[in-house]
PDB file of C-alpha atoms in Angstrom:
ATOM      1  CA  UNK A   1     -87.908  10.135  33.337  1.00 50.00           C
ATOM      2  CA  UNK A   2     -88.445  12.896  30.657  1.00 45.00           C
ATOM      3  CA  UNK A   3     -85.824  15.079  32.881  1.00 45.00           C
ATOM      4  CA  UNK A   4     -83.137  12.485  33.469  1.00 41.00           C
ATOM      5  CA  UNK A   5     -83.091  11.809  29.320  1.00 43.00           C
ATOM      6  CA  UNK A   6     -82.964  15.534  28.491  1.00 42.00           C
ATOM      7  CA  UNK A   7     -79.806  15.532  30.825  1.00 40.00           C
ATOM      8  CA  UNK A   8     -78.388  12.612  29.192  1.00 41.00           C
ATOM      9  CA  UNK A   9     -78.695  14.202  25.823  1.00 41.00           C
ATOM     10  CA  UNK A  10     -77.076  17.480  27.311  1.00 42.00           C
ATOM     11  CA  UNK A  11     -74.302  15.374  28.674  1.00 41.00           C
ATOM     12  CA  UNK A  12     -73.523  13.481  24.892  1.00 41.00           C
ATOM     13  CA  UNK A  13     -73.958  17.149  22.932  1.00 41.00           C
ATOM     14  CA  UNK A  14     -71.643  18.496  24.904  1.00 41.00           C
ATOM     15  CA  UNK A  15     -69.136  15.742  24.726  1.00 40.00           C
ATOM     16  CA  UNK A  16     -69.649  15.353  20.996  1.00 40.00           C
ATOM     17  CA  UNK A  17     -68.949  19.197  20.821  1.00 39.00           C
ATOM     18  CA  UNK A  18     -65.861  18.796  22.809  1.00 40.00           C
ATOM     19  CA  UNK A  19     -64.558  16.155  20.622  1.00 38.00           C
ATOM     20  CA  UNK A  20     -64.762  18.233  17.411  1.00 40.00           C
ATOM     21  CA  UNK A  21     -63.642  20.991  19.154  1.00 44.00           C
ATOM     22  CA  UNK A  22     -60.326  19.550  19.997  1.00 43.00           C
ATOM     23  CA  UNK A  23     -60.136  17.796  16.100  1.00 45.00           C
ATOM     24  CA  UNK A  24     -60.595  21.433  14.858  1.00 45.00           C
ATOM     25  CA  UNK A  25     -57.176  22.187  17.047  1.00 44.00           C
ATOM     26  CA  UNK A  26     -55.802  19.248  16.021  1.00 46.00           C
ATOM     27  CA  UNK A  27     -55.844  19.710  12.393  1.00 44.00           C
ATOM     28  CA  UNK A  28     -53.560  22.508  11.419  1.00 45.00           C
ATOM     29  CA  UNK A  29     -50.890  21.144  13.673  1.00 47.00           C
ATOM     30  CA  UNK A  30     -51.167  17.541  11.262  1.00 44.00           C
ATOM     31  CA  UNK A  31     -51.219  19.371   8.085  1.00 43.00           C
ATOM     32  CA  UNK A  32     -47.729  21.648   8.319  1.00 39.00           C
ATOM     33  CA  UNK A  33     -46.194  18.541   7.809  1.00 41.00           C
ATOM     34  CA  UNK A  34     -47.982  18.520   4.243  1.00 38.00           C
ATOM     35  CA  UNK A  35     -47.191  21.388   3.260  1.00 38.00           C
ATOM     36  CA  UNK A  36     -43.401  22.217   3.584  1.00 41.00           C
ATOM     37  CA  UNK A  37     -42.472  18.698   2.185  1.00 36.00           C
ATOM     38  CA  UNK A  38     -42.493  19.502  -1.222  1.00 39.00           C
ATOM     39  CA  UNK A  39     -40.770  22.704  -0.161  1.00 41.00           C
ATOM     40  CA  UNK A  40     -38.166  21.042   0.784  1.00 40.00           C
ATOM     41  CA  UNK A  41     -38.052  18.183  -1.926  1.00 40.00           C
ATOM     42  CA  UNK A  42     -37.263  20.960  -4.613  1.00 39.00           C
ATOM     43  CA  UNK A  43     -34.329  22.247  -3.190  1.00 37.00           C
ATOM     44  CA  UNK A  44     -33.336  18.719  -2.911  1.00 42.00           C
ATOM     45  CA  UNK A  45     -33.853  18.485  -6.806  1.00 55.00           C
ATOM     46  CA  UNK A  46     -31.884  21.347  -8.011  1.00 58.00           C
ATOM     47  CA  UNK A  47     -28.556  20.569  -9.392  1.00 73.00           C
ATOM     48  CA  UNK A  48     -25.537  21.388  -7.260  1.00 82.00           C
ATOM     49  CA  UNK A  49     -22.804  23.392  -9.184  1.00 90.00           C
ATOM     50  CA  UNK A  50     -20.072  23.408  -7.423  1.00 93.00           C
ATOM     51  CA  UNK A  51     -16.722  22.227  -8.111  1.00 95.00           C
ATOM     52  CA  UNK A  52     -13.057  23.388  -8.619  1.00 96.00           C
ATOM     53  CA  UNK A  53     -10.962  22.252 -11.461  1.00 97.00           C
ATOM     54  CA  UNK A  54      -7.236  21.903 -12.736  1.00 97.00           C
ATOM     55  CA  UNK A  55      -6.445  20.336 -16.134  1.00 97.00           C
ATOM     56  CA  UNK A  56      -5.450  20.954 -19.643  1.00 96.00           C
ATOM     57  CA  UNK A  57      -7.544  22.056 -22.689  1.00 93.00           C
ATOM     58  CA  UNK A  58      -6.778  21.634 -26.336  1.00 91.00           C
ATOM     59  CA  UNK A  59      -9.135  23.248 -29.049  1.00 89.00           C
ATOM     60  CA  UNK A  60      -8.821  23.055 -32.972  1.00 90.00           C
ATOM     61  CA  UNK A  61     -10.631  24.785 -35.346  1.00 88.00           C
ATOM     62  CA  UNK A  62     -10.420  25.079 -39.307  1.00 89.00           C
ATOM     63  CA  UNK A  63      -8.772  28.009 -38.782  1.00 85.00           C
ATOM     64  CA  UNK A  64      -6.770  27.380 -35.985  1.00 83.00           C
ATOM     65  CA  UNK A  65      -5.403  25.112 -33.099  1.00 86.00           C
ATOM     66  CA  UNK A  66      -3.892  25.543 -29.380  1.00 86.00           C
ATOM     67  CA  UNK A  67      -3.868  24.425 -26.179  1.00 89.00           C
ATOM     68  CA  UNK A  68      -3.563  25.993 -22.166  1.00 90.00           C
ATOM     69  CA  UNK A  69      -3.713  24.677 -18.785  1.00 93.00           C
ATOM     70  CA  UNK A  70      -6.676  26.049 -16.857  1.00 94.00           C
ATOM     71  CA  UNK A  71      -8.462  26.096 -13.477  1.00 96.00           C
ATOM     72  CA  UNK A  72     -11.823  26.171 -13.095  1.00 96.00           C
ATOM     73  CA  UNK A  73     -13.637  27.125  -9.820  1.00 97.00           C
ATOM     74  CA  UNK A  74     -17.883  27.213 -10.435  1.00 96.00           C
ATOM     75  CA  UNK A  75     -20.114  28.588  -7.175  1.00 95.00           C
ATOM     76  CA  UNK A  76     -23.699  28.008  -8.601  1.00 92.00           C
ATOM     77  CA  UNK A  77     -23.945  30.713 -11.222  1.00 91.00           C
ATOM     78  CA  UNK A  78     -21.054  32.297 -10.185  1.00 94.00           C
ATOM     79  CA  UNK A  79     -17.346  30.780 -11.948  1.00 94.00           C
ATOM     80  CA  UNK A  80     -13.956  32.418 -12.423  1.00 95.00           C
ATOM     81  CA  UNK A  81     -12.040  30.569 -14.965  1.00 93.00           C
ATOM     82  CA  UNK A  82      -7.939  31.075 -15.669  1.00 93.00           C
ATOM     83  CA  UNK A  83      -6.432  30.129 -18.700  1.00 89.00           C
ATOM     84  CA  UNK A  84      -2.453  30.216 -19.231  1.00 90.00           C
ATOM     85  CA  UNK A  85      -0.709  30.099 -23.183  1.00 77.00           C
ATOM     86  CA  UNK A  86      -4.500  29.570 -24.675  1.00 65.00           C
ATOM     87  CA  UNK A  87      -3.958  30.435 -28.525  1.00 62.00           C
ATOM     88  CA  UNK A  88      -0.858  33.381 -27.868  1.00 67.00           C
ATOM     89  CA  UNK A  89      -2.952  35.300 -25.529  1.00 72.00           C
ATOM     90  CA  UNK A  90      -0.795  34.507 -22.149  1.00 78.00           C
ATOM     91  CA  UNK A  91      -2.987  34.256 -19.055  1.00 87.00           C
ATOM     92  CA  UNK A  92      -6.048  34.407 -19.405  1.00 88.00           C
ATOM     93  CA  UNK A  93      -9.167  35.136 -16.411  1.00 91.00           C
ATOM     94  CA  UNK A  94     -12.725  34.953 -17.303  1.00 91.00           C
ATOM     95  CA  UNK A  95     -15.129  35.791 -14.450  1.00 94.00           C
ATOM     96  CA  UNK A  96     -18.971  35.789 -14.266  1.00 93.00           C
ATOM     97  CA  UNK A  97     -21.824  35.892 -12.858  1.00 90.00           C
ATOM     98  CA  UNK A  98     -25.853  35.933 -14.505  1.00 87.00           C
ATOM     99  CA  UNK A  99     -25.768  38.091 -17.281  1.00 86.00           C
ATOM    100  CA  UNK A 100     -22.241  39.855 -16.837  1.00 91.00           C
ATOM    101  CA  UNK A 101     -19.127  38.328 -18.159  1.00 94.00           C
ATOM    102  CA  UNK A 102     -15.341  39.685 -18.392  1.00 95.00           C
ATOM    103  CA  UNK A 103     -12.515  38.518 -19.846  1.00 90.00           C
ATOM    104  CA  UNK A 104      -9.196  39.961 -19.156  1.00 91.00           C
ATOM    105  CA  UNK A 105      -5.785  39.205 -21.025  1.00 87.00           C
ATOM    106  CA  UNK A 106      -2.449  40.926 -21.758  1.00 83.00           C
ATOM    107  CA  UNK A 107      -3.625  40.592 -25.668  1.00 83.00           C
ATOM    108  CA  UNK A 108      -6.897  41.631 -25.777  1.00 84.00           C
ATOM    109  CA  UNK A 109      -7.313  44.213 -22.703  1.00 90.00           C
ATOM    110  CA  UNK A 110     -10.731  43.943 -20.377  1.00 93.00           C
ATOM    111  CA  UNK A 111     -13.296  42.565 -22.463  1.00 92.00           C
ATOM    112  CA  UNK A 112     -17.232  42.414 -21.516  1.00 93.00           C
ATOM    113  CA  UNK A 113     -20.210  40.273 -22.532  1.00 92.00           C
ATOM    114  CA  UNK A 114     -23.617  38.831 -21.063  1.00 89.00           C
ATOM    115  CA  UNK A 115     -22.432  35.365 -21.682  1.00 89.00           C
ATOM    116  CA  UNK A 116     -19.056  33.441 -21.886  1.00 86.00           C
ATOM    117  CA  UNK A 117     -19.657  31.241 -25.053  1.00 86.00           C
ATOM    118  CA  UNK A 118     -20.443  35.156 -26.669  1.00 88.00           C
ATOM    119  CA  UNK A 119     -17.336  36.463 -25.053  1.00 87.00           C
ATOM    120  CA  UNK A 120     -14.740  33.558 -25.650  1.00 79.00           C
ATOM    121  CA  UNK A 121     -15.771  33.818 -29.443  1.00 83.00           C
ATOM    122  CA  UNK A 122     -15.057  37.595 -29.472  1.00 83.00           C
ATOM    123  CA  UNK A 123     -11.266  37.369 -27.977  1.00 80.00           C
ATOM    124  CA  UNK A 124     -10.197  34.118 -29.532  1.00 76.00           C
ATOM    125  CA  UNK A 125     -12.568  33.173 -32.837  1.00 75.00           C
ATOM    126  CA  UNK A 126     -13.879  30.080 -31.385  1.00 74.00           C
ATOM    127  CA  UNK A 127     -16.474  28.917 -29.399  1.00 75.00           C
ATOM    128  CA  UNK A 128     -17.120  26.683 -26.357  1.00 82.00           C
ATOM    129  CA  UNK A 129     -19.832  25.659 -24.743  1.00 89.00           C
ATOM    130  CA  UNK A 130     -19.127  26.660 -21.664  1.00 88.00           C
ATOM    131  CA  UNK A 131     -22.354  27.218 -20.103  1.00 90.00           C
ATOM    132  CA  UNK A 132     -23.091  24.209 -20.848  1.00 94.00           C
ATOM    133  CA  UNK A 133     -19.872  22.667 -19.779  1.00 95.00           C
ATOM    134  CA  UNK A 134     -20.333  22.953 -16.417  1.00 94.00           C
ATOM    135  CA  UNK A 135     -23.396  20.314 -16.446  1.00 96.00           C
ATOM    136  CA  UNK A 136     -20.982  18.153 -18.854  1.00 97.00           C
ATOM    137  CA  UNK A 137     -17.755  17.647 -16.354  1.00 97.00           C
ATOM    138  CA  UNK A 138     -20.133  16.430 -13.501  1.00 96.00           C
ATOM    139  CA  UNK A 139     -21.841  13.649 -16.031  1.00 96.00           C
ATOM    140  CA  UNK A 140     -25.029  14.701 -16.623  1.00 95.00           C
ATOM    141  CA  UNK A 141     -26.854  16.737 -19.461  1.00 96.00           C
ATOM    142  CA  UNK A 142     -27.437  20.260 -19.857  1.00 94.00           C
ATOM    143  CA  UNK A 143     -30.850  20.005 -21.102  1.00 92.00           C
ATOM    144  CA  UNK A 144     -33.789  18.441 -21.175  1.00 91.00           C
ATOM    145  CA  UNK A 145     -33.605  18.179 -25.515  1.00 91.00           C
ATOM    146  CA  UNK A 146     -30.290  15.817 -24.803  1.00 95.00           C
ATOM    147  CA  UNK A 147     -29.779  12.228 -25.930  1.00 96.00           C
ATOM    148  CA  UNK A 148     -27.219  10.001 -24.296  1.00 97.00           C
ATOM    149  CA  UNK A 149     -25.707   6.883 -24.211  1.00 97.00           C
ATOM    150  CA  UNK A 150     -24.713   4.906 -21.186  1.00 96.00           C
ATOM    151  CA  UNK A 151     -21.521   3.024 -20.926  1.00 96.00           C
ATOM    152  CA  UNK A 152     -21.410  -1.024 -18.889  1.00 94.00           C
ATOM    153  CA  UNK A 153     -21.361   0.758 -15.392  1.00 95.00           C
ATOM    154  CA  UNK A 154     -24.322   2.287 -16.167  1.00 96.00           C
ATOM    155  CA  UNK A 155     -22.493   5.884 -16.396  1.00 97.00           C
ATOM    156  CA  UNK A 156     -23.498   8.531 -19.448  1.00 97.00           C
ATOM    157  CA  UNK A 157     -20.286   8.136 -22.084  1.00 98.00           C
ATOM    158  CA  UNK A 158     -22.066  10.104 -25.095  1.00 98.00           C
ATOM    159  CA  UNK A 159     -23.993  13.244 -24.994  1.00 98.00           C
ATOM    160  CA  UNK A 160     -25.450  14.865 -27.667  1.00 97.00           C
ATOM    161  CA  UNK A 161     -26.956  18.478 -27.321  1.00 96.00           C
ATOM    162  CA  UNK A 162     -27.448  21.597 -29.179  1.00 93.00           C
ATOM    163  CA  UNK A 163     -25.115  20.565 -31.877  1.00 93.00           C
ATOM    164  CA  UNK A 164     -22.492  19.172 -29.685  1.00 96.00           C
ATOM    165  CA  UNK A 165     -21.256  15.716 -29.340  1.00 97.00           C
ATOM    166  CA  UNK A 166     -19.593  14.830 -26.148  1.00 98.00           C
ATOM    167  CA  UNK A 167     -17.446  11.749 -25.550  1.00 98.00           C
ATOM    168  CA  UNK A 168     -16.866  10.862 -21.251  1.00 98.00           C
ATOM    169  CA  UNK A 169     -14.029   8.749 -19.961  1.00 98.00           C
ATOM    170  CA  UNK A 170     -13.034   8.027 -16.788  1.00 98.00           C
ATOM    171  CA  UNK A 171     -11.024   6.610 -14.352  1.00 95.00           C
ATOM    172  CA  UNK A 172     -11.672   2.737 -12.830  1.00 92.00           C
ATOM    173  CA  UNK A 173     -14.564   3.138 -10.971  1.00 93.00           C
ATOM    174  CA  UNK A 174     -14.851   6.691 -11.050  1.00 96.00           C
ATOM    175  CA  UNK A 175     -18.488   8.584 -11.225  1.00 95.00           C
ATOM    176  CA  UNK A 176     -17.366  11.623 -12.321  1.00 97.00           C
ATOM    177  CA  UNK A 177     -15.209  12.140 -16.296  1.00 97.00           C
ATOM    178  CA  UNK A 178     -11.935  12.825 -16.299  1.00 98.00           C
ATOM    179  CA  UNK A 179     -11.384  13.177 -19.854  1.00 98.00           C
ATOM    180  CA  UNK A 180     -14.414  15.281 -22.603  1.00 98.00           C
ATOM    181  CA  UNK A 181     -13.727  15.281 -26.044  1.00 98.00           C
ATOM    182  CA  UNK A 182     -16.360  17.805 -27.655  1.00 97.00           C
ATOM    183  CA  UNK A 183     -17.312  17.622 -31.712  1.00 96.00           C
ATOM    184  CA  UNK A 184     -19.582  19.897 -33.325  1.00 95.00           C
ATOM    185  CA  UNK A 185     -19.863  19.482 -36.990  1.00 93.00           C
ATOM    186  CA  UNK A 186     -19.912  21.952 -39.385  1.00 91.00           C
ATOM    187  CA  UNK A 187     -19.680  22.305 -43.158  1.00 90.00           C
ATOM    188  CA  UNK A 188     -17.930  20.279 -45.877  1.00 90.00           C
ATOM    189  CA  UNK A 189     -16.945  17.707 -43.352  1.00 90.00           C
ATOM    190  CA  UNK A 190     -15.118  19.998 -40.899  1.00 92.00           C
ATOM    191  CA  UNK A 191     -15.562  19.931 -37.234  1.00 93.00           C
ATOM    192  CA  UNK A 192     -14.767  22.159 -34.136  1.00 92.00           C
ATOM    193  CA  UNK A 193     -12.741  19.344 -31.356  1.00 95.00           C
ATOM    194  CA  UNK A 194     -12.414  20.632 -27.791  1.00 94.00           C
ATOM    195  CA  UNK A 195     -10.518  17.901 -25.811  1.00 97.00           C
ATOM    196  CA  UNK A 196     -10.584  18.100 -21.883  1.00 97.00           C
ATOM    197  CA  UNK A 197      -8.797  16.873 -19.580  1.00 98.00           C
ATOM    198  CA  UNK A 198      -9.575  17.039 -15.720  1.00 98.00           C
ATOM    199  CA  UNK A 199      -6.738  16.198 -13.778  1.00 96.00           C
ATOM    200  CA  UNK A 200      -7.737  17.817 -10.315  1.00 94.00           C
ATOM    201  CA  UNK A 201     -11.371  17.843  -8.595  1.00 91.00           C
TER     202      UNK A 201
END
């Protein structure tokens, strides 16, 4: 009797071994899962900047006042912007990339900086927020310091952010502005006005 229950409980150990053995296997396999998900949700999350542009741009200044047609093509970081009759400096091509701009006219000869607001203020005396422009066209903020103001279809029609107040219109039911009007307010009253207008996505 002693035998036949020290076989028994040879029998069960053994199975009970087995058992964990495979749920040691089993484990890792159930777990990968886990661990690339948020991976994955990330990339999700960043914002997509990618877009191509046609339209017109008018910009006044206390000083001064003009206006050019423009294209805009943005890959990510990466944009190459044209400008043609911006304040008498004929065509105009900005290109950049992370920390390396150029601007290149028939004026003003190759011109280099590390970012486009720095280098648009050097060839033409005013400034732009162009870095943050590209967050602006596709309706959202630039920042995370921004307040805004949502119009009845739910869809942001003020922005205000790092000194800049930006005005959205659009089309019907559009999602996406087709008209920015850009204020930033400086002394004695006086403003700088970029207006916007997107007339091809």
């Amino acid at each position: 009797m002693q035998a036949l229950s020290k076989i028994i409980f040879a029998i069960t150990a053994t199975a009970s071994l087995g058992f964990t053995g495979c749920q040691k296997v089993v484990k890792p396999v159930l777990s990968t899962p886990t661990i690339e998900m948020p991976t994955n949700q990330n990339i999700a999350q960043k914002p997509i900047n990618q877009f191509n542009l046609e339209g017109k741009i008018g910009v006044k200044t206390p000083q001064q006042s003009g206006s050019a047609f423009y294209t805009w093509v943005q890959d990510q970081e990466n944009f190459d912007i044209q400008f043609n009759g911006i304040l008498g400096l004929g065509k105009t091509i900005i290109i950049g990339k992370p920390g390396e701009v150029s601007l290149n006219s028939s004026k003003t000869g190759l011109i280099t900086a590390e970012t486009p607001e720095e280098l648009l203020e050097r060839a033409t005396g005013w400034v732009a927020p162009i870095t943050h422009i590209v967050d602006w066209v596709q309706a959202r903020p630039a920042t995370s310091n921004s307040q805004i103001q949502t119009d009845s279809a739910q869809r942001i029609s003020q922005i205000d952010e790092d000194g800049w107040t930006v005005n959205l219109s659009y089309n019907d039911n559009a999602t996406l502005p087709n008209k920015l009007i850009l204020k930033q307010q400086l002394e004695a009253g006086k403003e700088n006005r970029i207006t916007m207008v997107i007339q091809n996505r």
